[in-house]
Amino acid sequence: MGNVAFFFAMQGQMLTRSLLAWDLTGEATALAYINLVVAVPMIFASLLGGAITDRVERRRLIIIGQTLIAANEIFILILLLLGKLEFWHMLCTAFVTGCAFPFIMPARMAITMAVVGPQRLQSALAFTSGAMNLNRVLGPAVMGVIIAQWSFAAAFILSASLYCCAIACMFGIKRNHSMNREEVKKPLLKDIAHGFTYIRHNRPVLICLLFGLIPMFLAMPFQNILVMLAEEVWAVGESGVGTFMATGGIGGVIGAIWIVKRGDSAKRLNVMLGSTLAFGIFLALFTQTSNFYYALIPLLIANTCASASQTINNASIQLLIEDKVRGRISSFMMLSFGLTPIGVFPMALAADRAGAANAILAASLILILVVVGFFLFSKTLRGLDGSVADALKRSIKKSPDS
């Protein structure tokens, strides 16, 4: 319930803030600035957030972070009602949001393991992924209707209420500390450095992290140039982009449901490799399909596969790592949120030179080659199922319920 409320508000506010920034300035660059001031602190604060997650009580950290975001929404709401809102206010609150997320998400990931246990972790992460993708469709749609029928203030009232609901739900979860809470705390920078050391000496974790980040950098930025693609190939404009985004969200939900139905099967490698390859193949087919409605089919399948691959990858990493570094490693996984905006730049440059369809096609083919290369040249990746099985056994033995 808390996850659903939180992600609904988060996804809905992406649209609300963009529309409000446009309404205040009438400049397209305002949209870029809003996204930039969220992404930059998210990248730089992620490592700090992970280290702090491993040092403090995690439930409290999530509550503080979500309270900060809720206060942000209420602040904007008050300025809206008073007629005093200016664009720089939005930049400041977006920066605060970008700073808060790197503390919330690693702690949320770490606490999920404690709540559901290692044996049900993959299904729990699939449920979370499904909730995020469903809200990716519903959040902007509902907020768009509220803004059109009522006002921006009504949209901020709803989002603030949802964030407060998410905070209330966190009080129903037991307090959660890292298993190394009794150890003498090192300086914060040493804790961050230890995260890098842990990854360097734990090759399965390193390979999984790299394998998970590559699609986010190479191919997922296609979503950011869908506007250009929709106009160049199908001439469908904004309505077509909306249809594409909704189709992608539905595909993400289907992928999550597939992983939940599949259960915590030991054969993770085949699914992760196969779905990542399929993501690249169907994304390439999407760019080469001339009929708009037929193009929705490969787009749906591509997003289904991307969701399944990411869920399996995240679950594998969480099972491979020790609880005492869970926050720090989860913060490395958070970098994927920052890599996607960075990956937009080379794809956008290629789109300007060769067209959006060719740029996405090239990225898809590179992704396919990289995945094949990973499988052929990484013995560690090929042995992933065995590594995860061993780690799962150790986690079950250490679990308080075992």
C-alpha positions as CSV (number, residue, x, y, z in Angstrom):
1,M,0.0,0.0,0.0
2,G,2.8,2.4,0.9
3,N,4.7,1.5,-2.2
4,V,1.7,2.1,-4.4
5,A,0.9,5.5,-2.9
6,F,4.5,6.6,-3.1
7,F,5.1,5.6,-6.7
8,F,1.7,6.9,-7.8
9,A,2.6,10.3,-6.4
10,M,6.1,10.2,-7.8
11,Q,5.1,9.3,-11.4
12,G,2.2,11.7,-11.4
13,Q,4.3,14.6,-10.2
14,M,6.7,14.1,-13.1
15,L,3.9,15.3,-15.4
16,T,2.5,17.9,-13.0
17,R,5.9,19.6,-12.6
18,S,6.6,19.6,-16.3
19,L,3.2,21.1,-17.1
20,L,3.5,23.7,-14.3
21,A,7.0,24.7,-15.4
22,W,5.8,25.1,-19.0
23,D,2.8,27.1,-17.7
24,L,5.1,29.4,-15.7
25,T,7.8,30.0,-18.3
26,G,6.5,29.0,-21.7
27,E,10.0,27.7,-22.5
28,A,11.1,24.2,-23.4
29,T,14.4,24.7,-21.6
30,A,12.5,25.0,-18.4
31,L,11.6,21.3,-18.7
32,A,15.3,20.4,-19.1
33,Y,16.3,22.4,-16.1
34,I,13.6,20.7,-13.9
35,N,14.9,17.2,-14.9
36,L,18.5,18.3,-14.6
37,V,18.2,19.6,-11.0
38,V,16.6,16.2,-10.0
39,A,19.1,14.0,-11.8
40,V,22.4,15.6,-10.8
41,P,22.0,15.4,-7.0
42,M,20.5,11.9,-7.5
43,I,23.8,10.7,-9.0
44,F,26.1,12.5,-6.6
45,A,24.1,11.8,-3.4
46,S,23.4,8.1,-4.1
47,L,26.7,6.8,-2.7
48,L,26.2,9.0,0.4
49,G,22.7,7.7,0.8
50,G,23.8,4.1,0.6
51,A,26.5,4.5,3.2
52,I,24.0,6.2,5.6
53,T,21.5,3.5,5.0
54,D,24.0,1.0,6.4
55,R,24.6,3.1,9.5
56,V,21.1,4.2,10.7
57,E,17.7,2.7,11.4
58,R,16.3,2.3,7.9
59,R,12.6,2.8,8.5
60,R,13.3,6.1,10.1
61,L,15.4,7.2,7.2
62,I,12.6,6.4,4.7
63,I,10.1,8.3,6.9
64,I,12.4,11.4,7.1
65,G,13.0,11.3,3.3
66,Q,9.3,10.9,2.4
67,T,8.3,13.6,4.9
68,L,10.8,16.0,3.2
69,I,9.2,15.3,-0.2
70,A,5.7,15.7,1.2
71,A,6.8,19.0,2.7
72,N,8.0,20.0,-0.7
73,E,4.6,19.4,-2.2
74,I,2.8,21.3,0.5
75,F,5.3,24.2,0.1
76,I,4.5,24.4,-3.7
77,L,0.8,24.1,-2.9
78,I,0.8,27.0,-0.5
79,L,2.6,29.2,-3.0
80,L,0.1,28.2,-5.7
81,L,-2.8,29.1,-3.5
82,L,-1.2,32.4,-2.6
83,G,-0.4,33.2,-6.2
84,K,3.3,33.6,-5.3
85,L,4.8,30.6,-7.1
86,E,7.8,31.3,-9.4
87,F,10.0,29.0,-11.5
88,W,13.0,29.3,-9.2
89,H,10.8,27.9,-6.3
90,M,10.2,24.8,-8.5
91,L,13.9,24.4,-9.2
92,C,14.7,24.5,-5.4
93,T,12.1,21.9,-4.5
94,A,13.1,19.7,-7.4
95,F,16.7,19.8,-6.1
96,V,15.5,18.8,-2.6
97,T,13.6,15.9,-4.2
98,G,16.7,14.8,-6.1
99,C,18.7,14.8,-2.8
100,A,16.0,12.9,-0.9
101,F,15.5,10.0,-3.3
102,P,19.0,8.6,-3.0
103,F,18.4,8.1,0.7
104,I,14.8,6.7,0.4
105,M,15.4,4.1,-2.4
106,P,18.5,2.2,-1.0
107,A,16.8,2.1,2.4
108,R,13.5,0.9,0.8
109,M,15.4,-1.8,-1.1
110,A,17.2,-2.9,2.1
111,I,14.1,-3.1,4.2
112,T,12.3,-5.1,1.6
113,M,14.8,-8.0,2.1
114,A,14.1,-7.9,5.9
115,V,10.4,-7.8,5.5
116,V,9.9,-10.6,2.9
117,G,13.0,-12.8,3.4
118,P,15.5,-14.1,0.8
119,Q,13.2,-16.8,-0.6
120,R,10.4,-14.4,-1.5
121,L,12.6,-11.4,-2.5
122,Q,12.4,-11.9,-6.3
123,S,8.5,-12.0,-6.2
124,A,8.5,-8.9,-3.9
125,L,10.7,-6.9,-6.2
126,A,8.6,-8.0,-9.2
127,F,5.5,-6.7,-7.3
128,T,7.3,-3.4,-6.7
129,S,8.3,-3.2,-10.4
130,G,4.8,-3.9,-11.4
131,A,3.5,-1.1,-9.1
132,M,6.0,1.3,-10.5
133,N,5.1,0.5,-14.1
134,L,1.3,0.6,-13.5
135,N,1.7,3.9,-11.8
136,R,3.8,5.1,-14.7
137,V,0.5,4.8,-16.7
138,L,-2.1,5.7,-14.1
139,G,-0.2,8.5,-12.3
140,P,0.3,10.9,-15.2
141,A,-3.2,10.0,-16.6
142,V,-5.0,10.8,-13.3
143,M,-2.9,14.0,-12.7
144,G,-3.6,15.2,-16.2
145,V,-7.3,14.8,-15.8
146,I,-7.2,16.6,-12.4
147,I,-5.2,19.5,-13.8
148,A,-7.6,19.8,-16.8
149,Q,-10.8,19.5,-14.8
150,W,-9.7,21.4,-11.7
151,S,-6.3,23.0,-11.2
152,F,-2.6,22.4,-10.4
153,A,-3.4,23.0,-6.8
154,A,-5.8,20.0,-6.8
155,A,-3.0,17.8,-8.3
156,F,-0.6,18.9,-5.5
157,I,-3.2,18.2,-2.8
158,L,-3.6,14.7,-4.1
159,S,0.2,14.1,-4.3
160,A,0.8,15.5,-0.8
161,S,-2.0,13.2,0.5
162,L,-0.5,10.2,-1.2
163,Y,3.0,10.9,0.2
164,C,1.4,11.3,3.7
165,C,-0.3,7.9,3.2
166,A,3.1,6.3,2.3
167,I,4.6,7.8,5.4
168,A,1.7,6.4,7.6
169,C,2.2,2.9,6.1
170,M,5.9,2.9,7.1
171,F,4.9,3.1,10.7
172,G,3.3,-0.4,10.3
173,I,6.8,-1.9,9.5
174,K,9.2,-3.0,12.2
175,R,12.4,-1.0,12.8
176,N,15.3,-2.3,10.7
177,H,19.0,-1.9,11.2
178,S,21.9,-3.2,9.2
179,M,23.4,-6.4,10.7
180,N,26.7,-4.6,11.4
181,R,25.1,-2.0,13.8
182,E,27.3,-3.3,16.7
183,E,30.5,-2.6,14.7
184,V,32.6,0.5,15.4
185,K,31.5,3.0,12.8
186,K,34.2,4.2,10.4
187,P,34.3,7.7,8.9
188,L,31.6,8.1,6.3
189,L,34.1,8.3,3.4
190,K,35.7,5.1,4.4
191,D,32.3,3.4,4.4
192,I,31.7,4.7,0.9
193,A,35.1,3.4,-0.2
194,H,34.4,0.0,1.4
195,G,31.4,-0.3,-1.0
196,F,33.7,0.0,-4.0
197,T,36.2,-2.4,-2.4
198,Y,33.3,-4.9,-1.7
199,I,32.2,-4.8,-5.4
200,R,35.8,-5.2,-6.6
201,H,36.3,-8.3,-4.6
202,N,32.9,-9.8,-5.3
203,R,32.9,-10.5,-9.0
204,P,29.4,-11.8,-9.4
205,V,28.0,-8.6,-7.9
206,L,30.2,-6.5,-10.2
207,I,29.1,-8.4,-13.3
208,C,25.5,-8.2,-12.3
209,L,25.8,-4.4,-11.7
210,L,27.4,-3.8,-15.0
211,F,24.9,-6.1,-16.8
212,G,22.0,-4.2,-15.3
213,L,23.4,-0.7,-16.0
214,I,24.2,-1.3,-19.7
215,P,20.6,-1.5,-21.0
216,M,19.8,1.6,-18.9
217,F,22.6,3.6,-20.6
218,L,22.4,2.1,-24.1
219,A,18.8,1.5,-24.9
220,M,16.4,2.8,-22.3
221,P,17.0,6.5,-23.3
222,F,14.9,5.7,-26.4
223,Q,11.9,6.8,-24.2
224,N,13.2,10.3,-24.1
225,I,13.3,10.7,-27.9
226,L,9.9,9.1,-28.6
227,V,8.5,12.5,-29.4
228,M,10.9,12.8,-32.3
229,L,10.4,9.2,-33.4
230,A,6.6,9.5,-33.3
231,E,6.7,12.6,-35.5
232,E,9.4,11.3,-38.0
233,V,8.1,7.8,-38.6
234,W,4.3,7.9,-37.9
235,A,3.5,11.6,-37.8
236,V,1.2,11.0,-34.7
237,G,2.4,13.8,-32.5
238,E,1.7,14.1,-28.8
239,S,-1.2,11.7,-28.8
240,G,1.0,9.0,-30.3
241,V,3.7,9.6,-27.7
242,G,1.1,9.2,-25.0
243,T,0.0,5.9,-26.5
244,F,3.6,4.7,-26.6
245,M,4.2,5.7,-23.0
246,A,1.1,3.9,-21.9
247,T,2.0,0.8,-23.9
248,G,5.5,0.8,-22.3
249,G,4.0,1.0,-18.8
250,I,1.6,-1.9,-19.5
251,G,4.5,-3.9,-20.9
252,G,6.4,-3.3,-17.6
253,V,3.4,-4.5,-15.6
254,I,3.2,-7.7,-17.7
255,G,6.9,-8.4,-17.2
256,A,6.5,-8.0,-13.5
257,I,3.4,-10.3,-13.4
258,W,5.4,-12.9,-15.4
259,I,8.2,-12.9,-12.8
260,V,5.7,-13.2,-9.9
261,K,3.9,-16.1,-11.6
262,R,7.3,-17.7,-12.4
263,G,8.2,-17.6,-8.7
264,D,11.8,-17.7,-7.3
265,S,13.1,-20.3,-9.8
266,A,16.8,-21.1,-9.7
267,K,17.2,-20.6,-13.4
268,R,17.7,-16.8,-13.3
269,L,20.5,-16.5,-15.9
270,N,18.5,-17.8,-18.8
271,V,15.6,-15.4,-18.1
272,M,17.9,-12.4,-17.6
273,L,20.0,-13.1,-20.7
274,G,17.0,-14.0,-22.9
275,S,14.8,-11.1,-21.8
276,T,17.6,-8.6,-22.3
277,L,18.4,-10.0,-25.8
278,A,14.7,-9.9,-26.6
279,F,14.4,-6.3,-25.4
280,G,17.1,-5.3,-27.9
281,I,15.5,-7.4,-30.8
282,F,12.0,-6.1,-30.3
283,L,13.1,-2.5,-29.8
284,A,14.9,-2.8,-33.1
285,L,11.7,-4.2,-34.7
286,F,9.7,-1.4,-33.2
287,T,11.8,1.2,-35.1
288,Q,11.4,-0.6,-38.4
289,T,7.6,-1.1,-38.2
290,S,5.9,1.4,-40.5
291,N,2.3,0.9,-39.3
292,F,1.7,2.8,-36.0
293,Y,-0.7,0.2,-34.5
294,Y,1.5,-2.7,-35.4
295,A,4.5,-0.9,-33.9
296,L,2.7,-1.1,-30.5
297,I,3.2,-4.9,-30.4
298,P,7.1,-5.0,-30.4
299,L,7.1,-2.0,-28.1
300,L,4.9,-3.9,-25.6
301,I,7.1,-7.0,-25.8
302,A,10.3,-4.9,-25.5
303,N,9.1,-3.3,-22.3
304,T,7.9,-6.6,-20.9
305,C,11.3,-8.1,-21.4
306,A,13.1,-5.0,-20.0
307,S,11.0,-5.2,-16.8
308,A,11.6,-8.9,-16.4
309,S,15.4,-8.6,-17.0
310,Q,15.8,-5.7,-14.5
311,T,13.7,-7.5,-11.8
312,I,15.8,-10.6,-12.1
313,N,19.0,-8.6,-12.1
314,N,18.0,-6.6,-9.0
315,A,16.9,-9.7,-7.1
316,S,20.2,-11.5,-8.0
317,I,22.3,-8.6,-6.6
318,Q,20.3,-8.4,-3.4
319,L,20.7,-12.1,-2.8
320,L,24.4,-12.0,-3.5
321,I,25.3,-9.2,-1.1
322,E,25.6,-9.2,2.7
323,D,23.2,-7.2,4.7
324,K,25.9,-5.0,6.2
325,V,26.6,-3.4,2.7
326,R,23.0,-3.7,1.3
327,G,22.5,0.1,1.4
328,R,25.7,0.9,-0.3
329,I,25.3,-1.6,-3.1
330,S,21.7,-0.6,-3.6
331,S,23.0,3.0,-4.1
332,F,25.1,1.7,-7.0
333,M,21.9,0.3,-8.5
334,M,20.3,3.8,-8.0
335,L,22.9,5.1,-10.5
336,S,20.7,3.6,-13.3
337,F,18.2,6.4,-12.7
338,G,21.0,8.9,-13.5
339,L,22.6,6.9,-16.4
340,T,19.4,7.0,-18.5
341,P,19.4,10.9,-18.7
342,I,23.1,10.8,-19.5
343,G,22.5,8.2,-22.2
344,V,20.0,10.5,-23.8
345,F,22.8,12.9,-25.0
346,P,24.6,10.5,-27.4
347,M,21.3,9.0,-28.6
348,A,19.9,12.5,-29.2
349,L,23.0,13.5,-31.1
350,A,22.7,10.4,-33.3
351,A,19.0,11.1,-33.8
352,D,19.8,14.7,-35.0
353,R,22.3,13.3,-37.5
354,A,20.7,10.1,-38.7
355,G,17.1,10.2,-37.5
356,A,15.5,8.9,-34.4
357,A,14.7,5.5,-35.8
358,N,18.3,4.8,-36.9
359,A,19.6,6.0,-33.6
360,I,17.4,3.7,-31.6
361,L,18.1,0.8,-34.0
362,A,21.9,1.3,-33.6
363,A,21.5,1.4,-29.8
364,S,19.5,-1.9,-29.9
365,L,22.0,-3.7,-32.1
366,I,24.9,-2.5,-29.8
367,L,22.9,-3.8,-26.8
368,I,22.5,-7.2,-28.5
369,L,26.2,-7.5,-29.2
370,V,27.2,-6.4,-25.7
371,V,24.8,-9.1,-24.2
372,V,26.3,-11.8,-26.4
373,G,29.8,-10.6,-25.5
374,F,29.0,-10.8,-21.8
375,F,27.8,-14.3,-22.1
376,L,30.7,-15.5,-24.3
377,F,33.5,-13.8,-22.3
378,S,32.3,-13.8,-18.7
379,K,32.6,-17.1,-16.9
380,T,31.3,-15.4,-13.8
381,L,28.0,-14.5,-15.6
382,R,27.6,-18.0,-16.9
383,G,28.0,-19.3,-13.3
384,L,25.5,-16.8,-11.9
385,D,22.8,-19.4,-10.9
386,G,25.3,-21.3,-8.8
387,S,26.6,-18.1,-7.1
388,V,23.0,-17.0,-6.3
389,A,22.1,-20.5,-5.0
390,D,25.0,-20.5,-2.6
391,A,24.2,-17.0,-1.4
392,L,20.6,-17.9,-0.9
393,K,21.5,-20.8,1.3
394,R,23.7,-18.6,3.4
395,S,21.0,-15.9,3.7
396,I,18.4,-18.5,4.8
397,K,20.8,-19.8,7.5
398,K,21.4,-16.2,8.8
399,S,17.7,-15.3,8.7
400,P,16.1,-14.8,12.2
401,D,13.2,-17.0,11.1
402,S,15.3,-20.0,10.1
